[in-house]
PDB file of C-alpha atoms in Angstrom:
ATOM      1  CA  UNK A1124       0.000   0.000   0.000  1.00  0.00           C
ATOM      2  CA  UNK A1125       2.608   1.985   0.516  1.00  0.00           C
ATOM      3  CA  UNK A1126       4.281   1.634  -2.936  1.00  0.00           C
ATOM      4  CA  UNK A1127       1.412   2.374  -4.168  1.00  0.00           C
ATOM      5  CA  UNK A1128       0.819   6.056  -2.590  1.00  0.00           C
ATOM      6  CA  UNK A1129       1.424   8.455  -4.893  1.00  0.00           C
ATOM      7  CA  UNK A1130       3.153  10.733  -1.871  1.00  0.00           C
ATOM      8  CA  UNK A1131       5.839   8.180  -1.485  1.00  0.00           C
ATOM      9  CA  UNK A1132       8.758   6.727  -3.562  1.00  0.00           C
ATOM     10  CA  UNK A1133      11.683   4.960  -1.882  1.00  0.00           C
ATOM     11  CA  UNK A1134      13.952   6.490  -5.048  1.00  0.00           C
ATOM     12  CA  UNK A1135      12.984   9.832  -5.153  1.00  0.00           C
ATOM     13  CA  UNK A1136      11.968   9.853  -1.129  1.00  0.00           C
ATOM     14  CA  UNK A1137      14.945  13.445  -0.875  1.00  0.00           C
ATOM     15  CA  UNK A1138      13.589  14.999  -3.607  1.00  0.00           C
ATOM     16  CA  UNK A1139      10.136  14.697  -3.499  1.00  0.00           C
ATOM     17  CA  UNK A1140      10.229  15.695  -0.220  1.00  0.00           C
ATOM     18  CA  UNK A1141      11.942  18.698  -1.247  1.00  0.00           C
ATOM     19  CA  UNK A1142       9.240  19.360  -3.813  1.00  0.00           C
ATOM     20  CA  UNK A1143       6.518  18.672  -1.539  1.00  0.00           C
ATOM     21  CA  UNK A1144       7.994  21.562   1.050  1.00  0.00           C
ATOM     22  CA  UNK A1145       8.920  24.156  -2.019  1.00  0.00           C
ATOM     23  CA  UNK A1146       4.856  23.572  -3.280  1.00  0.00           C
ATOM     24  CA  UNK A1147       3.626  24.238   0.577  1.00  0.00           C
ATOM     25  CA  UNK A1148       5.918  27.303   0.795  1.00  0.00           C
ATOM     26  CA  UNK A1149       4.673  28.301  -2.461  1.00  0.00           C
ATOM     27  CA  UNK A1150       1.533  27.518  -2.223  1.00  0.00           C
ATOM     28  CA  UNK A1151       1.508  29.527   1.365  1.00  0.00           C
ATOM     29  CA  UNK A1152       2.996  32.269  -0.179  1.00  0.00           C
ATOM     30  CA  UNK A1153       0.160  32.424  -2.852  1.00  0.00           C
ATOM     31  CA  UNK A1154      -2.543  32.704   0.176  1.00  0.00           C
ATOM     32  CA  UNK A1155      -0.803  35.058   1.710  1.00  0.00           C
ATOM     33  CA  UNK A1156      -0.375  37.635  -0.677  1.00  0.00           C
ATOM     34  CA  UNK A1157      -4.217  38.555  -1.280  1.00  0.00           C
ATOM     35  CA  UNK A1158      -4.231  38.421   2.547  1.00  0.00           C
ATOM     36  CA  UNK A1159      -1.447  40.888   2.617  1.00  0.00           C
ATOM     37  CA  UNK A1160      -2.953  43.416  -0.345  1.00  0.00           C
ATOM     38  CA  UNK A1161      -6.338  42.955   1.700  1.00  0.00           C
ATOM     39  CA  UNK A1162      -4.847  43.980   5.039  1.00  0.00           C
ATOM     40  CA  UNK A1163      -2.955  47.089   3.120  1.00  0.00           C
ATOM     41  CA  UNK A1164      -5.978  48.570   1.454  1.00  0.00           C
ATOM     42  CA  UNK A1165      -8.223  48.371   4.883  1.00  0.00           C
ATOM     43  CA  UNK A1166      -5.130  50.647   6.512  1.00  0.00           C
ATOM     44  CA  UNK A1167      -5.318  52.683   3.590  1.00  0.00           C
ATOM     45  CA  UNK A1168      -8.767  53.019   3.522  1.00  0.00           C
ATOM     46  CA  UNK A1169      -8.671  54.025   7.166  1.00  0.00           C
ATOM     47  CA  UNK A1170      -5.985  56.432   6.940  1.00  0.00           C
ATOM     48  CA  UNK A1171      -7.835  58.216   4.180  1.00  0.00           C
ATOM     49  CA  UNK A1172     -10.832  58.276   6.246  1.00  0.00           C
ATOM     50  CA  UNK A1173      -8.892  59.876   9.366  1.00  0.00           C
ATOM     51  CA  UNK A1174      -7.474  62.590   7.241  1.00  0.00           C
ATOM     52  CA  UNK A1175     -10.538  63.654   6.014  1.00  0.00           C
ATOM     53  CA  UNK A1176     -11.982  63.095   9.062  1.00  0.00           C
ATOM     54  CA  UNK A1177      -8.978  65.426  10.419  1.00  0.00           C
ATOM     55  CA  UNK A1178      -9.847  67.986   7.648  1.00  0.00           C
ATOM     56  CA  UNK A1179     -13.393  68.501   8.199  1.00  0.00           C
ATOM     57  CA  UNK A1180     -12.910  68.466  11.918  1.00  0.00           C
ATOM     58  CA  UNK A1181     -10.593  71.331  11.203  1.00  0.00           C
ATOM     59  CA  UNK A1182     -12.756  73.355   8.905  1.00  0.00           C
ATOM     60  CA  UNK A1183     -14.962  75.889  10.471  1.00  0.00           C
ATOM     61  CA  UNK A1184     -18.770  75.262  10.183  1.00  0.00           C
ATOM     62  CA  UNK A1185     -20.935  77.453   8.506  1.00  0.00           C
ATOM     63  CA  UNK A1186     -22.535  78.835  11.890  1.00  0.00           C
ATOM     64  CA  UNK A1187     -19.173  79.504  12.826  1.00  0.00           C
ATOM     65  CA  UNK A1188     -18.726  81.552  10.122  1.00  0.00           C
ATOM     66  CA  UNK A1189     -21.706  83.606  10.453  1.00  0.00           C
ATOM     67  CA  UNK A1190     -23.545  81.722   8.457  1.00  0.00           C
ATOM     68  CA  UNK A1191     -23.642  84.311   5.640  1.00  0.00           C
ATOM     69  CA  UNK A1192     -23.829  81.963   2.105  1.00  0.00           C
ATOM     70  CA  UNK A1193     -24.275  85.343   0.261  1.00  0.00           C
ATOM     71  CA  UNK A1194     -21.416  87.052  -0.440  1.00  0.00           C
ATOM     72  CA  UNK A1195     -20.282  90.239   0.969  1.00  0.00           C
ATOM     73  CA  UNK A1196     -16.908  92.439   1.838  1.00  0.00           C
ATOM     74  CA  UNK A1197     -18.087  92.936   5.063  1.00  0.00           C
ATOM     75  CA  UNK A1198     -18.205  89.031   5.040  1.00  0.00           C
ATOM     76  CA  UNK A1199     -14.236  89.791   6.524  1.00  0.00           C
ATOM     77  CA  UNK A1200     -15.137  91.135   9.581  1.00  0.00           C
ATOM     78  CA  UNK A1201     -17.356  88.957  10.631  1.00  0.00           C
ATOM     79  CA  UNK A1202     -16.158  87.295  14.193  1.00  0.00           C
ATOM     80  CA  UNK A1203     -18.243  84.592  16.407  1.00  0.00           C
ATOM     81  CA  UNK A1204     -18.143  85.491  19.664  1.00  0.00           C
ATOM     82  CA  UNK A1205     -20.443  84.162  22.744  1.00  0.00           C
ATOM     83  CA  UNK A1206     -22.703  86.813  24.677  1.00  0.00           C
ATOM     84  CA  UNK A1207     -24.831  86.494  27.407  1.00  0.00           C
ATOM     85  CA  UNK A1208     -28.185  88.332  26.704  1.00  0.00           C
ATOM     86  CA  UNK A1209     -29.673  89.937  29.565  1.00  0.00           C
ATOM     87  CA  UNK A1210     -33.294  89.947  29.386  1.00  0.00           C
ATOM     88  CA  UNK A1211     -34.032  91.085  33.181  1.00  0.00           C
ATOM     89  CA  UNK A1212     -37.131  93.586  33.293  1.00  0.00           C
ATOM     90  CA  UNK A1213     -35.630  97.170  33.980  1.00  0.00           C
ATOM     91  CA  UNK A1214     -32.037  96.129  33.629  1.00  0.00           C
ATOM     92  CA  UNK A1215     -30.370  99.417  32.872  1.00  0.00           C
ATOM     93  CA  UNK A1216     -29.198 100.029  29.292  1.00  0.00           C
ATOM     94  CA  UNK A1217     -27.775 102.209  27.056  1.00  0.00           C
ATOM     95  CA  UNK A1218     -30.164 101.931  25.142  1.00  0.00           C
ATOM     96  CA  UNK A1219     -33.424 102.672  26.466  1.00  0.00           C
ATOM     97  CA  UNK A1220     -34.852 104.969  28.770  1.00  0.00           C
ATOM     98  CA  UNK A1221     -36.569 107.717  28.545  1.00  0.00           C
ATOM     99  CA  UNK A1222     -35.424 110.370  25.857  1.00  0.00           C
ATOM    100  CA  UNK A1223     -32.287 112.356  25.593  1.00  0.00           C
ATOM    101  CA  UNK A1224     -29.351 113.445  23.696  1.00  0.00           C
ATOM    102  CA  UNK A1225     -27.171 110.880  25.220  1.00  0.00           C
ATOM    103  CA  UNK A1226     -29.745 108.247  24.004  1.00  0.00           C
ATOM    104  CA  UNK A1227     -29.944 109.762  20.949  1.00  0.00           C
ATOM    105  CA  UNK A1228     -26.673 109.705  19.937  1.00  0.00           C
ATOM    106  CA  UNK A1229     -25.859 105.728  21.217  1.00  0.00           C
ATOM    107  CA  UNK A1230     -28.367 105.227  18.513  1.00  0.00           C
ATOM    108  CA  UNK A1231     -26.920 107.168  16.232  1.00  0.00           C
ATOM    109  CA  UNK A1232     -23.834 105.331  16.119  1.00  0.00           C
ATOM    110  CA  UNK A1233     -25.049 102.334  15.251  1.00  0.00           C
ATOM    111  CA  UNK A1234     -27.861 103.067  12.681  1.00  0.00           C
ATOM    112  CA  UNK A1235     -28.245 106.849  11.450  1.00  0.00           C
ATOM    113  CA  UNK A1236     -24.199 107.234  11.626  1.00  0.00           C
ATOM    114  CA  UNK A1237     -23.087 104.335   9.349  1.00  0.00           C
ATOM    115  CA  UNK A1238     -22.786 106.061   5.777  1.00  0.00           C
ATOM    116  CA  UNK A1239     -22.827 104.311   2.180  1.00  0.00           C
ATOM    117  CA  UNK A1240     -20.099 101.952   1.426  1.00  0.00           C
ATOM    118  CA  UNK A1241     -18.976 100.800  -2.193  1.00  0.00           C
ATOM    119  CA  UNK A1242     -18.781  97.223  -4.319  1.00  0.00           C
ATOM    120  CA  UNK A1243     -17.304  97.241  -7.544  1.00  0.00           C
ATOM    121  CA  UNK A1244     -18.737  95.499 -10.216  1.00  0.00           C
ATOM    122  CA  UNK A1245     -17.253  92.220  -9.914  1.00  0.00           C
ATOM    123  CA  UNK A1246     -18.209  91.807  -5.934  1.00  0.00           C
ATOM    124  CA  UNK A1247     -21.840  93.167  -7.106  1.00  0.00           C
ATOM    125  CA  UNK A1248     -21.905  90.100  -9.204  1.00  0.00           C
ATOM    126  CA  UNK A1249     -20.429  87.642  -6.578  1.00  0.00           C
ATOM    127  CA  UNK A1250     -23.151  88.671  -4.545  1.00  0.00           C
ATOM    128  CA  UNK A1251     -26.339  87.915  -7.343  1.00  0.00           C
ATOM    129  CA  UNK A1252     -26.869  91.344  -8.217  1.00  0.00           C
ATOM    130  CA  UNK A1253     -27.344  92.692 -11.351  1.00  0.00           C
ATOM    131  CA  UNK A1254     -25.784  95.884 -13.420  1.00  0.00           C
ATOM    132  CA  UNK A1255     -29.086  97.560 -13.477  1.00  0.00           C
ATOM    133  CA  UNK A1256     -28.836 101.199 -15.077  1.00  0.00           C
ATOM    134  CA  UNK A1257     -31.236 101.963 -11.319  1.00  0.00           C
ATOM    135  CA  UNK A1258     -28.470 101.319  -9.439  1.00  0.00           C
ATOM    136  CA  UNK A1259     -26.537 104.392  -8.013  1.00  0.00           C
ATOM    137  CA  UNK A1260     -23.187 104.452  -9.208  1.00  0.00           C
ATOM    138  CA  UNK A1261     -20.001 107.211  -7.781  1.00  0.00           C
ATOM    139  CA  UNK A1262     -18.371 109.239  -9.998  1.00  0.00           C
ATOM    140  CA  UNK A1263     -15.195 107.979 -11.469  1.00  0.00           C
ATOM    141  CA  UNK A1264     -13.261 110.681  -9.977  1.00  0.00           C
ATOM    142  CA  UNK A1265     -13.287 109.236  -6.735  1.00  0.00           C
ATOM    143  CA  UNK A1266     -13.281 105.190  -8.073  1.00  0.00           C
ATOM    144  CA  UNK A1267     -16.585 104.341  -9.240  1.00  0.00           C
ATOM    145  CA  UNK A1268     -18.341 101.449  -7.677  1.00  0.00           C
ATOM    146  CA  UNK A1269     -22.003 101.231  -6.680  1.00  0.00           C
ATOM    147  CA  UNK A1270     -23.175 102.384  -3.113  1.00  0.00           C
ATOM    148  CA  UNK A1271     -23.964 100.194  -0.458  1.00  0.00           C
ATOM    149  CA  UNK A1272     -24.689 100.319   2.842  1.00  0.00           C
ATOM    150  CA  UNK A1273     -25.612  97.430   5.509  1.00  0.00           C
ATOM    151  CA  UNK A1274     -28.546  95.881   6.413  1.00  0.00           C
ATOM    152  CA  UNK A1275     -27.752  95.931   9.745  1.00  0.00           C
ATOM    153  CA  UNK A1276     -27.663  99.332   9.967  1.00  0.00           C
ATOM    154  CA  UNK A1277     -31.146  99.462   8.161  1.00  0.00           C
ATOM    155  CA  UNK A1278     -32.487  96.968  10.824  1.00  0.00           C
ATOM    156  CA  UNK A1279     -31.268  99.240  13.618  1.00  0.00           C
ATOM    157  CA  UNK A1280     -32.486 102.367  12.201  1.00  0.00           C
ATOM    158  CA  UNK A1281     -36.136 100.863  11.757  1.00  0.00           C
ATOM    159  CA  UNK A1282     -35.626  99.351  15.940  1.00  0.00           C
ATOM    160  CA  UNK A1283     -35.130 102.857  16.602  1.00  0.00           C
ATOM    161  CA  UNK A1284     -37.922 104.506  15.199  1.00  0.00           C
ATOM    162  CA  UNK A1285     -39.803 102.146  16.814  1.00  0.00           C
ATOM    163  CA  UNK A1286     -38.316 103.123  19.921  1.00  0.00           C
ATOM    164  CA  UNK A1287     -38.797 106.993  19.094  1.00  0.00           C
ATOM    165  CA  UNK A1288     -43.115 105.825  18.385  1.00  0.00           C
ATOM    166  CA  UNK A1289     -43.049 104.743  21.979  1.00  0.00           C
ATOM    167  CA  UNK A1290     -41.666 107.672  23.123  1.00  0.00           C
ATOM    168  CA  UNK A1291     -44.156 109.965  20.373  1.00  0.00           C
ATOM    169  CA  UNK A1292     -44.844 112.828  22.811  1.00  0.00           C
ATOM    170  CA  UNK A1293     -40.880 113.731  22.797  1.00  0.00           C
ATOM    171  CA  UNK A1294     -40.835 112.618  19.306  1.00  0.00           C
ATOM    172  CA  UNK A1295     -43.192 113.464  17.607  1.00  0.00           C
ATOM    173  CA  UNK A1296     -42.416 117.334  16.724  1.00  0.00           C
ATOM    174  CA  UNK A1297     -39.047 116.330  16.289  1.00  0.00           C
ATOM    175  CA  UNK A1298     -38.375 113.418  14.062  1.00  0.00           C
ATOM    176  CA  UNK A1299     -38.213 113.903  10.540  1.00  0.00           C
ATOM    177  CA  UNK A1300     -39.597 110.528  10.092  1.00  0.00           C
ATOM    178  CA  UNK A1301     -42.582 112.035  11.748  1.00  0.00           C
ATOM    179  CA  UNK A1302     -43.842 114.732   9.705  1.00  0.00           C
ATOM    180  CA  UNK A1303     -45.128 113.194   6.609  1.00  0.00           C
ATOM    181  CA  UNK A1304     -48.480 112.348   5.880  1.00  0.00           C
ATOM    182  CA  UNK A1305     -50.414 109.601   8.721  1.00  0.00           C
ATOM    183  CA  UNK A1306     -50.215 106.954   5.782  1.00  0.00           C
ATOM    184  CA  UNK A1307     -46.897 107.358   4.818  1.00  0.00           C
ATOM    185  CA  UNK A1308     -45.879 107.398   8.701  1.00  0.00           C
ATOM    186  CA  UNK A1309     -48.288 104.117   8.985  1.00  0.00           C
ATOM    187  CA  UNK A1310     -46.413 102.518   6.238  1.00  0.00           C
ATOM    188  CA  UNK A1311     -42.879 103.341   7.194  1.00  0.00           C
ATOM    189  CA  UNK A1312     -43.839 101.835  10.295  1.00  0.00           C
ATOM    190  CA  UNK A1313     -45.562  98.729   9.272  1.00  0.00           C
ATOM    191  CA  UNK A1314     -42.169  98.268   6.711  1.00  0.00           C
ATOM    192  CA  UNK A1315     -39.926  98.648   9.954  1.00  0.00           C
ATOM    193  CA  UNK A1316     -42.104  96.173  11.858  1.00  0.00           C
ATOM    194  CA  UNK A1317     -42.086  93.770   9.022  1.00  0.00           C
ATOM    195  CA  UNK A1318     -38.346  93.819   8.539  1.00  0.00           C
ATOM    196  CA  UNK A1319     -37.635  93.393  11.799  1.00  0.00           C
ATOM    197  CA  UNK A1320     -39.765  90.058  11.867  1.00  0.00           C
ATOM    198  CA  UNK A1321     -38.635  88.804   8.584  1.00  0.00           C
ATOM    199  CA  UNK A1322     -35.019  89.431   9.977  1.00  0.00           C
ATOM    200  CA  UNK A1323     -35.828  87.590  13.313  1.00  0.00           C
ATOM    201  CA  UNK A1324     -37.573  84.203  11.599  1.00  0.00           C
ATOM    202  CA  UNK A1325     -34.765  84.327   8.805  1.00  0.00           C
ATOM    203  CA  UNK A1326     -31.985  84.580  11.828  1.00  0.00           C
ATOM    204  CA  UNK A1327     -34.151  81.700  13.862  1.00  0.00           C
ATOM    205  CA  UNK A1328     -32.609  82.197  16.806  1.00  0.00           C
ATOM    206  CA  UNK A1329     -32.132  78.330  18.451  1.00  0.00           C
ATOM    207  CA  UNK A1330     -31.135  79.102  21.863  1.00  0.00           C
ATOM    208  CA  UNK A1331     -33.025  77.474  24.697  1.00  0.00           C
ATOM    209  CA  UNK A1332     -34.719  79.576  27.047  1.00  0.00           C
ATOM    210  CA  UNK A1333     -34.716  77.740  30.774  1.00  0.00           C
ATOM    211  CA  UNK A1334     -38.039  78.038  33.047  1.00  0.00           C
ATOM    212  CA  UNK A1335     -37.739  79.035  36.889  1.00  0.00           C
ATOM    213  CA  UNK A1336     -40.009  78.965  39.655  1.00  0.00           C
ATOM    214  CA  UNK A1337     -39.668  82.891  41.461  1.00  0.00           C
ATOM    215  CA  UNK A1338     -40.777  84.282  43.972  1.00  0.00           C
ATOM    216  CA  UNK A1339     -44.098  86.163  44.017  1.00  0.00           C
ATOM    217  CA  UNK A1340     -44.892  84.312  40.634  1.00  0.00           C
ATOM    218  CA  UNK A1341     -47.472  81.932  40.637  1.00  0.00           C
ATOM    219  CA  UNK A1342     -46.705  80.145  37.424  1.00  0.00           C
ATOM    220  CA  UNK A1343     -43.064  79.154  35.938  1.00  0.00           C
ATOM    221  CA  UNK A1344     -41.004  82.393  34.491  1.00  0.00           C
ATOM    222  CA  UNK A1345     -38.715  82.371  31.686  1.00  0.00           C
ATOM    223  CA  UNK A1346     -34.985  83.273  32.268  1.00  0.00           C
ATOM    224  CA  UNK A1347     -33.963  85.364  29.639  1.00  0.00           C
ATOM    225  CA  UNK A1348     -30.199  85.473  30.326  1.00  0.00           C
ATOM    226  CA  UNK A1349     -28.783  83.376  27.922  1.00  0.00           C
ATOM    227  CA  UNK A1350     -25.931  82.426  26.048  1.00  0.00           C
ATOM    228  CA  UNK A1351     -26.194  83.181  22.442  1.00  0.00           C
ATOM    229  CA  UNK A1352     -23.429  82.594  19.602  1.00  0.00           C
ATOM    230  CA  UNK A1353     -23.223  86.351  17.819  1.00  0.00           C
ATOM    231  CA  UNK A1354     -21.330  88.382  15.282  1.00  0.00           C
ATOM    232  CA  UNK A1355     -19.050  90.823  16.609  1.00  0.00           C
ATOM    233  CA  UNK A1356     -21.239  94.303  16.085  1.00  0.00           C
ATOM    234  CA  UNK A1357     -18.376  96.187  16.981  1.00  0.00           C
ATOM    235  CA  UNK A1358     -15.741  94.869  14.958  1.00  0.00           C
ATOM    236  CA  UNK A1359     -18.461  95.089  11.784  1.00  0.00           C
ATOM    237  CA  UNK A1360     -19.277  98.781  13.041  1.00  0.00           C
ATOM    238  CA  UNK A1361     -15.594  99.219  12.547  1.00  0.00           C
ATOM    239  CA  UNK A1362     -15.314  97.747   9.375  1.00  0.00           C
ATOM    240  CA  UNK A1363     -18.213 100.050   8.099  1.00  0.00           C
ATOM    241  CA  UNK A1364     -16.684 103.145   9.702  1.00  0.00           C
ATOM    242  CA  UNK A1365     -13.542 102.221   7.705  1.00  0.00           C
ATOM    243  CA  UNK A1366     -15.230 101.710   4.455  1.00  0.00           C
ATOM    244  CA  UNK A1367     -17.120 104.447   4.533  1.00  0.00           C
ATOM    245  CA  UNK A1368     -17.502 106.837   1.319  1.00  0.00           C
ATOM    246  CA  UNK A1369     -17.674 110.421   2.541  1.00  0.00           C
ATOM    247  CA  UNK A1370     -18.755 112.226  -0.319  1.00  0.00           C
ATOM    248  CA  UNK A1371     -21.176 115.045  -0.496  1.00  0.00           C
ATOM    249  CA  UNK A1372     -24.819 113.965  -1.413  1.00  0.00           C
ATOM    250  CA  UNK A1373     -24.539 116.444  -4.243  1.00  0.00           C
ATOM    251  CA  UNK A1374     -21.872 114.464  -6.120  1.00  0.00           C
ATOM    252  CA  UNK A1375     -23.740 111.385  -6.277  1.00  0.00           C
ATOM    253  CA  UNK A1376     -25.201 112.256  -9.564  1.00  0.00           C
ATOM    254  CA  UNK A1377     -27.675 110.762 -12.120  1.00  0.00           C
ATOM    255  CA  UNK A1378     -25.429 108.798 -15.153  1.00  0.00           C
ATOM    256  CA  UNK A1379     -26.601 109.229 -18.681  1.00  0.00           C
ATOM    257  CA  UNK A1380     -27.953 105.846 -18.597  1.00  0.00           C
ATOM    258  CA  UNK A1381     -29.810 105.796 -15.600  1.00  0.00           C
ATOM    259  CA  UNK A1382     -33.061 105.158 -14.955  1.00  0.00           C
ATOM    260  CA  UNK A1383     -35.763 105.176 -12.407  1.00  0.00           C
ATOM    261  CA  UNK A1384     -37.287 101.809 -11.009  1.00  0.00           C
ATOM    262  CA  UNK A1385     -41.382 102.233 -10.696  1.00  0.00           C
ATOM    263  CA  UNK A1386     -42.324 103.648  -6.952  1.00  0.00           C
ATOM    264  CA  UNK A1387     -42.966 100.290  -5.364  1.00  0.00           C
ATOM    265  CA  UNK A1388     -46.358 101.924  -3.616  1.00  0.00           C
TER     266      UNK A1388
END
């Protein structure tokens, strides 16, 4: 039986033997070498997905950012910062209060005060906006470019007049704003009021607003002191102060091509 098994030969018993251990190395080799490329693309294919991993961790977000898609040059100046809202009733402000110059002028700065800006041509088409002959354009003596001015500052001016209705005795004889006709003063109101929610549900602020139990309250209170992610206002007040065109109104004049959009009311 032995003779017989085609594993064994008493003549050749060296060298088949040899051959037999050269085909298992061989043939181990052979198994081990998809093995082998297997194990190498799985590392591969991990470190790939830790660098990008790495990368995206390392990219700011969009919120962080400011979450401004639309494109702007103030877009530079915008820095995240944390600040703690304080929403007590009657905390004292800057702000508010009852009339006065000081008042006034806090206001001022960061509405009435912030003056036209410029965008060239090629920003004004970053941003989506068209070369319309309506648009007001500077003179080339002093660059060119179309003026522009925050929205920010538009927001704040229309808070403010709001604030000035509330105070309408004081106001009244006063502001500009004021003495037009009752329907134009109705409808510059209702436009402030109605940018000022569009602004607040397009901003949707997130921020959770705890519930206490206080004293001499029956029912659960909100606690408006929170912590909200913001831009820097001052830094973008800055930026706008620095930008700034100063140019008398009476050199922003009409080009030959200009014309007049329709009067939207």
């Amino acid at each position: 039986m032995v003779k017989n098994s085609p594993r064994y030969s008493p003549l050749d018993a060296v060298g088949d033997d040899e051959k037999l251990h050269g085909d298992a190395e061989r043939s181990d080799i052979e198994t081990r070498k998809p093995r082998n490329w297997l194990w190498l693309s799985h590392g591969v294919l991990v470190c790939t997905s830790m660098l990008f991993f790495t990368l995206w961790m390392g990219t700011p977000s969009a919120q962080l950012r400011g979450g401004i898609p639309i494109y702007s040059p103030a877009n530079v100046a915008v820095e995240p910062i944390i600040v703690k809202f304080n929403g007590t009733l009657d905390f004292p402000s800057i702000y508010h209060g009852p009339p006065s110059p000081e008042i006034d002028a806090t206001w001022d700065r960061i509405s009435t005060n912030v003056r036209p800006m410029r965008m060239t041509l090629e920003e004004m088409q970053t941003a989506g906006e068209a070369d319309s002959p309506s648009k007001v354009r500077y003179p080339d003596k002093i660059g060119g470019g179309f003026m522009v001015s925050l929205e920010s500052a538009h927001e704040l001016h229309c808070l403010n007049l709001l604030r000035k209705v509330s105070w309408f005795e004081y106001y009244g004889p006063i502001e500009p704003s004021f003495q037009n006709t009752p329907e134009i003063v109705r409808m510059h109101i209702d436009h402030c009021i109605e940018t000022i929610r569009q602004n607040i549900m397009c901003n949707a602020d997130v921020t959770m607003v705890t519930w206490d139990w206080v004293e001499n309250h029956e029912h659960p209170y909100p606690n408006f002191n929170t912590r909200h992610q913001c831009k820097n206002f001052d830094k973008i007040l800055d930026w706008a102060v620095e930008h700034a065109i100063h140019i008398d109104k009476s050199e922003v004049t009409r080009f030959e091509d200009t014309i007049d959009l329709p009067v939207p009311f």
